[in-house]
Tab-separated table of C-alpha atoms and ligand atoms in Angstrom:
chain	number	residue	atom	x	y	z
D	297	UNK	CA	24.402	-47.778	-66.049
D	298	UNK	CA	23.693	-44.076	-65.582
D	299	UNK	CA	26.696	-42.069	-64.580
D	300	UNK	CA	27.080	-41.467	-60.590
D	301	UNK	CA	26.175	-37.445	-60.101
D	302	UNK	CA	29.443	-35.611	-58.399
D	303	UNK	CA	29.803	-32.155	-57.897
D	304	UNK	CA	32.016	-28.682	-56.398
D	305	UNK	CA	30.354	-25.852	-54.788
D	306	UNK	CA	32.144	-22.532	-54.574
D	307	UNK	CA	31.510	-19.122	-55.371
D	308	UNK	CA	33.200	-18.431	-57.355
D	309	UNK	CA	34.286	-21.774	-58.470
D	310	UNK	CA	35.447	-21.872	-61.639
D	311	UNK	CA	38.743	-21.706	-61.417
D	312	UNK	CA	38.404	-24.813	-59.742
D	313	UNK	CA	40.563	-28.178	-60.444
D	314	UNK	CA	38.064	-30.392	-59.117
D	315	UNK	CA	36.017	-31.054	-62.278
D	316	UNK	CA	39.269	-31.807	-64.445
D	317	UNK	CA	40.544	-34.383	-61.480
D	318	UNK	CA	37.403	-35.912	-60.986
D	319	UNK	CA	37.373	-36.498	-64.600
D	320	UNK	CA	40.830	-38.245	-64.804
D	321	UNK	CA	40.233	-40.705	-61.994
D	322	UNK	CA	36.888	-41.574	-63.805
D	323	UNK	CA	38.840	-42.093	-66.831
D	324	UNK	CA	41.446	-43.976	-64.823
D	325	UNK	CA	38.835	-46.361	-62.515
D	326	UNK	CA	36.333	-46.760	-65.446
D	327	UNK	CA	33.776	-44.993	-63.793
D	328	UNK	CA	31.268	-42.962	-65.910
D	329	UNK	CA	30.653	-40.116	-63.873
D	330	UNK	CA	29.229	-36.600	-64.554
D	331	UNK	CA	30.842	-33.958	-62.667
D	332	UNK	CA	29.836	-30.109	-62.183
D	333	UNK	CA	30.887	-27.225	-60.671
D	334	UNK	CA	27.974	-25.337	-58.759
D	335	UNK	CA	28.399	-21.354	-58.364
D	336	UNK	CA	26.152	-21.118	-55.607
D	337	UNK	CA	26.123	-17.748	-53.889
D	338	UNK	CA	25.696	-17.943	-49.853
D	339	UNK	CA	22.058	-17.196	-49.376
D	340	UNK	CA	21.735	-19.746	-52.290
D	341	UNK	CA	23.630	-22.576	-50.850
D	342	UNK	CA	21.567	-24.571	-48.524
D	343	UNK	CA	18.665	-24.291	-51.810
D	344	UNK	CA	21.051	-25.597	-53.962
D	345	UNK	CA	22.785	-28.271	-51.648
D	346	UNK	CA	19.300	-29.691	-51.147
D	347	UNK	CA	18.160	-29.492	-54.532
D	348	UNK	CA	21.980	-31.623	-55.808
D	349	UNK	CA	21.016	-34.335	-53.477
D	350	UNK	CA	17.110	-34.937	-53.689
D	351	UNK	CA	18.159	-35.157	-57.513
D	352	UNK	CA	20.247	-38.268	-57.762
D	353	UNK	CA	23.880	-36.594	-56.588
D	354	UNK	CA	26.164	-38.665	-55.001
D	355	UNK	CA	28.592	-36.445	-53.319
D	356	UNK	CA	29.939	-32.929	-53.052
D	357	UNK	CA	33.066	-30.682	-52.463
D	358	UNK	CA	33.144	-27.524	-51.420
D	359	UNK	CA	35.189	-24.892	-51.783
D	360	UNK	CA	35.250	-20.951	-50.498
D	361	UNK	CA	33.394	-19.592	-48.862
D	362	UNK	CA	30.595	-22.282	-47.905
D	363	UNK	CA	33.068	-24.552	-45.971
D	364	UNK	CA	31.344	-23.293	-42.567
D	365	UNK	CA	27.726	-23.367	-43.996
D	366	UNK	CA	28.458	-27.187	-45.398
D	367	UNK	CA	29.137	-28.109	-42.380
D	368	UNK	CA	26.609	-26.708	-40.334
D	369	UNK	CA	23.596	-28.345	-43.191
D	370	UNK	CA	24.509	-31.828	-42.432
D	371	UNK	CA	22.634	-34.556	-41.078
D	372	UNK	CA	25.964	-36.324	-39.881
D	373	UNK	CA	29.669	-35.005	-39.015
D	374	UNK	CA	32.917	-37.288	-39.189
D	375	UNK	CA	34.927	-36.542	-36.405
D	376	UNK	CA	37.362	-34.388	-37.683
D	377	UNK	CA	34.710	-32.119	-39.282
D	378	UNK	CA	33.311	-31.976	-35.948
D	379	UNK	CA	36.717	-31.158	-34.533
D	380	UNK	CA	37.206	-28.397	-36.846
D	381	UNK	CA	33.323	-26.911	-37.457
D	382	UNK	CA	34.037	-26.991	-40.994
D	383	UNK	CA	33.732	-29.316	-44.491
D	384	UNK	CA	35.077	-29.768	-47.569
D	385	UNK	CA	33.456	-32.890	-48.210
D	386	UNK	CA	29.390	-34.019	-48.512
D	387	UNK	CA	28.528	-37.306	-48.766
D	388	UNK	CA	24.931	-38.693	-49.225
D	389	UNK	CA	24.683	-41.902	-47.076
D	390	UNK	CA	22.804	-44.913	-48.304
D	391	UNK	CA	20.052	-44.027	-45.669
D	392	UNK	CA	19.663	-41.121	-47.218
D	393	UNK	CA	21.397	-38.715	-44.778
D	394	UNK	CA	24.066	-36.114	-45.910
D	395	UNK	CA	27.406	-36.705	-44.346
D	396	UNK	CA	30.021	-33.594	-44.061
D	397	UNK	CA	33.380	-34.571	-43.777
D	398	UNK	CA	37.010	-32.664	-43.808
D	399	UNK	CA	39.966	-34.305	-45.437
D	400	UNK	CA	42.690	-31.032	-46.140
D	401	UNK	CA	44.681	-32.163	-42.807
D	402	UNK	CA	44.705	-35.510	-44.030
D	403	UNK	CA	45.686	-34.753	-47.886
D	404	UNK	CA	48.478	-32.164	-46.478
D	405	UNK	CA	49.779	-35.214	-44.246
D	406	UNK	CA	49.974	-37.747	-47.396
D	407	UNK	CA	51.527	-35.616	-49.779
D	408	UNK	CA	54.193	-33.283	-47.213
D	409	UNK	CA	55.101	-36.849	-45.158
D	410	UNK	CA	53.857	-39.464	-47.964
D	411	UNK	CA	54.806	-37.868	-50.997
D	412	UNK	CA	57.821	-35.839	-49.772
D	413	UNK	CA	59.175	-37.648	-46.828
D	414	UNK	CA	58.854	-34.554	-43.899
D	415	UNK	CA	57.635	-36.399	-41.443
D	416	UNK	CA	56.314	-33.802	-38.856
D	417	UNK	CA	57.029	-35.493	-35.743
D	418	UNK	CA	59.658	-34.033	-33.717
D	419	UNK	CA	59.652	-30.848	-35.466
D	420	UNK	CA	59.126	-27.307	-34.455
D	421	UNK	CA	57.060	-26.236	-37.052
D	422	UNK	CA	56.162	-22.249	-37.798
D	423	UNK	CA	52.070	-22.261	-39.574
D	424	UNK	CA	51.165	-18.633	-40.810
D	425	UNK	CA	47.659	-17.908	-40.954
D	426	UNK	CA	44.840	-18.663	-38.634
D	427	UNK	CA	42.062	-19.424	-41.697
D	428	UNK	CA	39.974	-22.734	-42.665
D	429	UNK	CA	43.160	-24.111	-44.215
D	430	UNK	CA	45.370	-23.473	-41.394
D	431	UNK	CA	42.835	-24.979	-39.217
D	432	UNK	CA	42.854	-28.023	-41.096
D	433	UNK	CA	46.595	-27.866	-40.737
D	434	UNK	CA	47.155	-26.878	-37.355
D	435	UNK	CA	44.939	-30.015	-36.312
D	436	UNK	CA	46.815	-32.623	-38.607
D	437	UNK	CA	50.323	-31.138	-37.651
D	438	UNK	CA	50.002	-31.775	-34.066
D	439	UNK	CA	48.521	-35.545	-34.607
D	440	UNK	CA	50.972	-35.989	-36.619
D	441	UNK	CA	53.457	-35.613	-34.002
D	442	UNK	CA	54.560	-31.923	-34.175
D	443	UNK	CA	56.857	-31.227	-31.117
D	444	UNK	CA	56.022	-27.291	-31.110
D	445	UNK	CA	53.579	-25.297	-33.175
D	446	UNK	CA	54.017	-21.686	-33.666
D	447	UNK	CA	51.210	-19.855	-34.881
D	448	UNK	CA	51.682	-16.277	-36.509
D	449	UNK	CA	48.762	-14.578	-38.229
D	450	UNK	CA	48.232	-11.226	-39.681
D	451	UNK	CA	45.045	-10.931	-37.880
D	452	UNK	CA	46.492	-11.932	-34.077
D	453	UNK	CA	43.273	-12.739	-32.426
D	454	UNK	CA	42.348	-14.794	-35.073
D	455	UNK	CA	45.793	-17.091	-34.264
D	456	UNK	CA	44.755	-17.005	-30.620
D	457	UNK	CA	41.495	-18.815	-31.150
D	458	UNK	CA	43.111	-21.153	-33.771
D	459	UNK	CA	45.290	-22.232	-30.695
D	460	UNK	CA	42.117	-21.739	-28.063
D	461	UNK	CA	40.553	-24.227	-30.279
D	462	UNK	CA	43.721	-26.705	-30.724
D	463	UNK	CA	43.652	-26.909	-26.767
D	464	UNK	CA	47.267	-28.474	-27.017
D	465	UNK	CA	48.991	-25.427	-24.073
D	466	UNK	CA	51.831	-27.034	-24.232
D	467	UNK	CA	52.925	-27.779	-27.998
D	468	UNK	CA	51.421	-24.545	-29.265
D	469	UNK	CA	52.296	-20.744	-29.017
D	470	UNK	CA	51.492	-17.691	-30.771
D	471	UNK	CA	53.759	-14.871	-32.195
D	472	UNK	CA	52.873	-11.710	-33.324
D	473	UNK	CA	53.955	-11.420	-37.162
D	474	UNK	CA	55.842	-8.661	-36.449
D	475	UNK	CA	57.509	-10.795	-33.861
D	476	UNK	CA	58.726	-13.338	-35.798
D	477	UNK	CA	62.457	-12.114	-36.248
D	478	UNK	CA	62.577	-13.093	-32.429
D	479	UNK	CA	62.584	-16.559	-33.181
D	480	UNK	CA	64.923	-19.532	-33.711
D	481	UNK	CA	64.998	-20.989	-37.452
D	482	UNK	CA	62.301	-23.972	-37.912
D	483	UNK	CA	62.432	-27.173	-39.051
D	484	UNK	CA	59.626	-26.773	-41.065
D	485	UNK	CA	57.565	-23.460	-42.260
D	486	UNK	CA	53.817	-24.100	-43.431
D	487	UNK	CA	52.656	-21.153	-45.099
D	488	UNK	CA	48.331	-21.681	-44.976
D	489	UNK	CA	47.980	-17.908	-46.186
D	490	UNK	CA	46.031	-16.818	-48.940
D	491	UNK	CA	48.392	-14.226	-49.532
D	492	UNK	CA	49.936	-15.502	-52.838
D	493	UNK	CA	46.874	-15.886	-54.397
D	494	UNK	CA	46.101	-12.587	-54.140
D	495	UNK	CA	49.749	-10.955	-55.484
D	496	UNK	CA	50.658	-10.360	-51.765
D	497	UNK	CA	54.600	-11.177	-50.599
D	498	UNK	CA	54.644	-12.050	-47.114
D	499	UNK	CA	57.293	-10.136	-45.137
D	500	UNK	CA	59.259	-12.752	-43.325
D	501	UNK	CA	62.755	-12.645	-42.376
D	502	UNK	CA	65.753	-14.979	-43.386
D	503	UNK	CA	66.464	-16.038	-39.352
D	504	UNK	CA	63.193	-18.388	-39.913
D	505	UNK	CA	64.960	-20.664	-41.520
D	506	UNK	CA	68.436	-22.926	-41.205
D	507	UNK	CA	69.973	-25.617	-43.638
D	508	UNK	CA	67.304	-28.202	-42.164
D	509	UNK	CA	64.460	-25.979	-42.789
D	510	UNK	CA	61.326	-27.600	-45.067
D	511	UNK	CA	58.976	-24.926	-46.565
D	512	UNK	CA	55.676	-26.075	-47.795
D	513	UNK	CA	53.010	-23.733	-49.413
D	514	UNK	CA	49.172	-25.360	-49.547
D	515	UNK	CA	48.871	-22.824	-52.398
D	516	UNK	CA	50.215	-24.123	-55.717
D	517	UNK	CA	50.847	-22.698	-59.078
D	518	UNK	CA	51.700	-18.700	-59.170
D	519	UNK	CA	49.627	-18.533	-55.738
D	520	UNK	CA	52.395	-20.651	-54.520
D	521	UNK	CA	55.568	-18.665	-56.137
D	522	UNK	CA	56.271	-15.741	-54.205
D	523	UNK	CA	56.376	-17.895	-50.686
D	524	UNK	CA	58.675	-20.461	-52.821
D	525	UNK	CA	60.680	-18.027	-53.997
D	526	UNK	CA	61.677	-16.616	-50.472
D	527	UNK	CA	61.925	-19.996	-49.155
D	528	UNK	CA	64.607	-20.914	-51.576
D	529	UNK	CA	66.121	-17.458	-51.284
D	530	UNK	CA	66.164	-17.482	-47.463
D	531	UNK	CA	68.155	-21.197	-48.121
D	532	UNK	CA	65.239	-23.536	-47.369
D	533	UNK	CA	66.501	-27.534	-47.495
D	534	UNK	CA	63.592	-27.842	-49.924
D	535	UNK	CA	60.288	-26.639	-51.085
D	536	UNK	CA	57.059	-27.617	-51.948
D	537	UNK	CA	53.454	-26.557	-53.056
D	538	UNK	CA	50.269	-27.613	-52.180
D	539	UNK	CA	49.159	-29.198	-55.582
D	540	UNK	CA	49.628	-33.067	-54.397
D	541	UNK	CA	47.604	-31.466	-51.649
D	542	UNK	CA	44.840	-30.769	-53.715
D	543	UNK	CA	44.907	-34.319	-55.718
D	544	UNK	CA	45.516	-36.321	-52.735
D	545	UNK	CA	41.877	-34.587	-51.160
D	546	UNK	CA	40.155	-34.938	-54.303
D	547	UNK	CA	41.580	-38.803	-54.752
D	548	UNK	CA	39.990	-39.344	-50.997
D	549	UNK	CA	36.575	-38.039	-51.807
D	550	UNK	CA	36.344	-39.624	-54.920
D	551	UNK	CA	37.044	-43.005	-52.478
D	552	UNK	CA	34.590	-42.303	-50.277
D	553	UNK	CA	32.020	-41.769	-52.999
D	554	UNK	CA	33.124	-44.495	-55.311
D	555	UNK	CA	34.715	-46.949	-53.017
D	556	UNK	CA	37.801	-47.356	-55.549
D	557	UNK	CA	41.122	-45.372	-55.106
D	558	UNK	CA	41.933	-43.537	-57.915
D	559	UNK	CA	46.188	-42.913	-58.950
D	560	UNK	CA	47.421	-39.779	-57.520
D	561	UNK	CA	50.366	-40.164	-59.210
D	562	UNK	CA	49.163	-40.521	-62.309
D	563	UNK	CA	46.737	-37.476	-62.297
D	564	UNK	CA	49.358	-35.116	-60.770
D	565	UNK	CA	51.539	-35.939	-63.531
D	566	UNK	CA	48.862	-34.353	-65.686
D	567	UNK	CA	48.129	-31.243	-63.440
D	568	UNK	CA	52.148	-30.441	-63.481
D	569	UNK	CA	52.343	-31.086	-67.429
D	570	UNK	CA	48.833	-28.523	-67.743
D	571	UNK	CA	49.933	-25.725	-65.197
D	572	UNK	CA	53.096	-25.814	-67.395
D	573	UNK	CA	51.565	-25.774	-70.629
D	574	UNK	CA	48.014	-23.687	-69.189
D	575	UNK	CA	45.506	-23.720	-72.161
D	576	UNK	CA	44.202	-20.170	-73.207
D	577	UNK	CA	40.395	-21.272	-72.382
D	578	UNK	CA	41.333	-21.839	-68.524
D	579	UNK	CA	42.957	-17.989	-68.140
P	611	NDP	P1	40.952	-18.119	-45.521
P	611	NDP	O1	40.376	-16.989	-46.292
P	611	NDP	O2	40.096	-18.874	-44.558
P	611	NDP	O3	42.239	-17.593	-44.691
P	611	NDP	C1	43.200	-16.785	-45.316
P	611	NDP	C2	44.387	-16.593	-44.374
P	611	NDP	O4	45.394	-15.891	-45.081
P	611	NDP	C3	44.071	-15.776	-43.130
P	611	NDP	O5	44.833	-16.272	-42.055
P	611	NDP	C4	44.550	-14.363	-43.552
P	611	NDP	O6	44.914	-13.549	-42.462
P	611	NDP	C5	45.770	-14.724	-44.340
P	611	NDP	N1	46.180	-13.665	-45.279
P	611	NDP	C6	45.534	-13.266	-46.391
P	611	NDP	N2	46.232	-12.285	-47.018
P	611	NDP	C7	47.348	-12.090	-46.257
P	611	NDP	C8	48.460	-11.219	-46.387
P	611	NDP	N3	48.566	-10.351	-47.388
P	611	NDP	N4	49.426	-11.278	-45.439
P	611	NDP	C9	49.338	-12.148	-44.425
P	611	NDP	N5	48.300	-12.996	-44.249
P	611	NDP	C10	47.317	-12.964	-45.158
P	611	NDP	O7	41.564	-19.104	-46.624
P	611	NDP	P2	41.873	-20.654	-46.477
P	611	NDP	O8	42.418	-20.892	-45.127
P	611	NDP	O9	40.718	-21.477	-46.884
P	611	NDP	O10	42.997	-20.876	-47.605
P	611	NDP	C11	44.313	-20.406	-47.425
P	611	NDP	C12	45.169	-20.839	-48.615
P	611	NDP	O11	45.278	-22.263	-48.649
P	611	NDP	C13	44.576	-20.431	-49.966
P	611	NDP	O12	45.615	-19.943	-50.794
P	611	NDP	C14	44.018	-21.711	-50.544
P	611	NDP	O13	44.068	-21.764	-51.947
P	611	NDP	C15	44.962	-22.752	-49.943
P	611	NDP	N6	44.317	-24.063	-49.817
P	611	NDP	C16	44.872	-25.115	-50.506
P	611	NDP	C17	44.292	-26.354	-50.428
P	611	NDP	C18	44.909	-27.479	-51.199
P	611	NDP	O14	44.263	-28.544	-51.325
P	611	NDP	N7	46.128	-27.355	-51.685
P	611	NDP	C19	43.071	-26.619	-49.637
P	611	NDP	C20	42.600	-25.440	-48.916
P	611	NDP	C21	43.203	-24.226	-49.040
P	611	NDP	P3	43.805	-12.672	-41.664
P	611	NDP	O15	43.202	-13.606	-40.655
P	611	NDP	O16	44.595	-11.578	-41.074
P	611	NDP	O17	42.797	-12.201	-42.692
């Protein structure tokens, strides 16, 4: 049987972990699969999008910066895509239609409530940033129960349309960053910045958080330390990266494109052990 045709878009993309998790839940579901990471730069993207499908591929992620552009090529939208205008998932459909689909709220929800037992509801929660991510989590937060959502942003306008577009008056404010020592501790702090990744420490202060306060990162290895660190410093109840994140999003496309659930578990076990032990080739 020739092996199903998977790939990840990005630009740049390889840094990405999608080819190395795709790999282990092939290994783990028996699946032979053959899966590639596309640097497509924008102007190239809808070309190359096109050309993956038209020649036998199966289904795509996508990564920076063509979540928008994914989004807006498909033939079909799930509804949450369509509720949030972007896609991190493309899916050709047996009638031969592309299919975009978002699952980061979801894979946030099943590894901060499922993995780690913080079960948003009831919680004031504090999200910082207003990008694609925090989007994704803004969305999934509130369904999931939220009681209050404060939004703080570097960029203010950009947190005022996050919560324009969340339409939810009454659960969801906005506070200037430079606000933010105005406000009661949280239950639980998600920090959807792209600030660690880039070597930038957020200035927060300590009155964020109390002894009930959860901190959770959707960046993960050093991207994720410097947020951790405060968290912990600042006396946090407990921390946590975005990594199962990650795993639990790839383990949901690889079920929509395969039909079989791979073990999250398993394959996180094996991100921790490389990010611990990085080999030279992926630095
Ligand atoms: P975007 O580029 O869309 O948004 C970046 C956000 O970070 C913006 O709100 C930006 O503010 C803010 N920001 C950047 N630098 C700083 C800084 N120095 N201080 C304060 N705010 C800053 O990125 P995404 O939303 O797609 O991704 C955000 C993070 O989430 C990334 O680190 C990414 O790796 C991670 N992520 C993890 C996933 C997972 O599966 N674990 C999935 C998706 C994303 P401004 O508007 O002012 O520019």
């Amino acid at each position: 049987m020739p092996a199903v045709r998977c790939t990840v878009f990005g630009h740049p993309v390889a840094h990405s972990l999608s080819p190395r998790l795709h790999a282990l839940f092939a290994e783990q579901t028996g699946i032979a699969l053959e899966y590639t990471a596309i640097d497509a730069a924008p102007d190239e993207f809808g070309h190359a999008v096109r050309e993956f499908f038209a020649h036998g591929g199966r289904g795509a992620n996508v990564t920076l910066p063509h979540k928008a552009a994914a989004f807006a090529l498909a033939d079909v939208r799930t509804h949450t895509a369509r509720r949030l205008g972007v896609a991190n998932v493309l899916t050709l459909l047996p009638d031969g239609r592309v299919e975009a689909g978002s699952n980061d709220g979801a894979g946030m929800l099943a590894d901060l409530h499922g993995r780690f037992g913080v079960d948003p509801r009831e919680r004031d929660v504090l999200l910082l940033g207003a990008g694609g991510a925090a989007r994704a989590a803004a969305f999934a937060l509130l369904d999931a129960g939220a009681r209050d959502l404060t939004l703080a942003n570097r960029t203010p306008a950009r947190a005022q349309a996050l919560a324009a577009m969340l339409s939810e008056p009454k659960r969801t404010r906005v506070v200037d960053w430079g606000a933010l020592d105005r406000c009661e501790a949280f239950d639980l702090i998600v920090n959807a910045t792209s600030a660690g990744v880039q070597h930038e420490v957020l200035m927060l202060p300590r009155s964020l958080v109390c002894s009930r306060t959860f901190a959770y990162d959707l960046s993960y290895g050093a991207g994720a330390q410097p947020f951790m660190a405060w968290a912990r410093q600042a006396g946090c109840a407990a921390t946590f990266d975005g990594l199962g994140m990650l795993v639990e999003t790839a383990a949901a496309s690889f079920e929509r494109w395969h039909g079989v659930r791979p073990d999250v578990d398993a394959a996180l076990r094996d991100l921790h052990e490389g990010l611990a032990h990085p080999p030279d080739a992926a630095h």
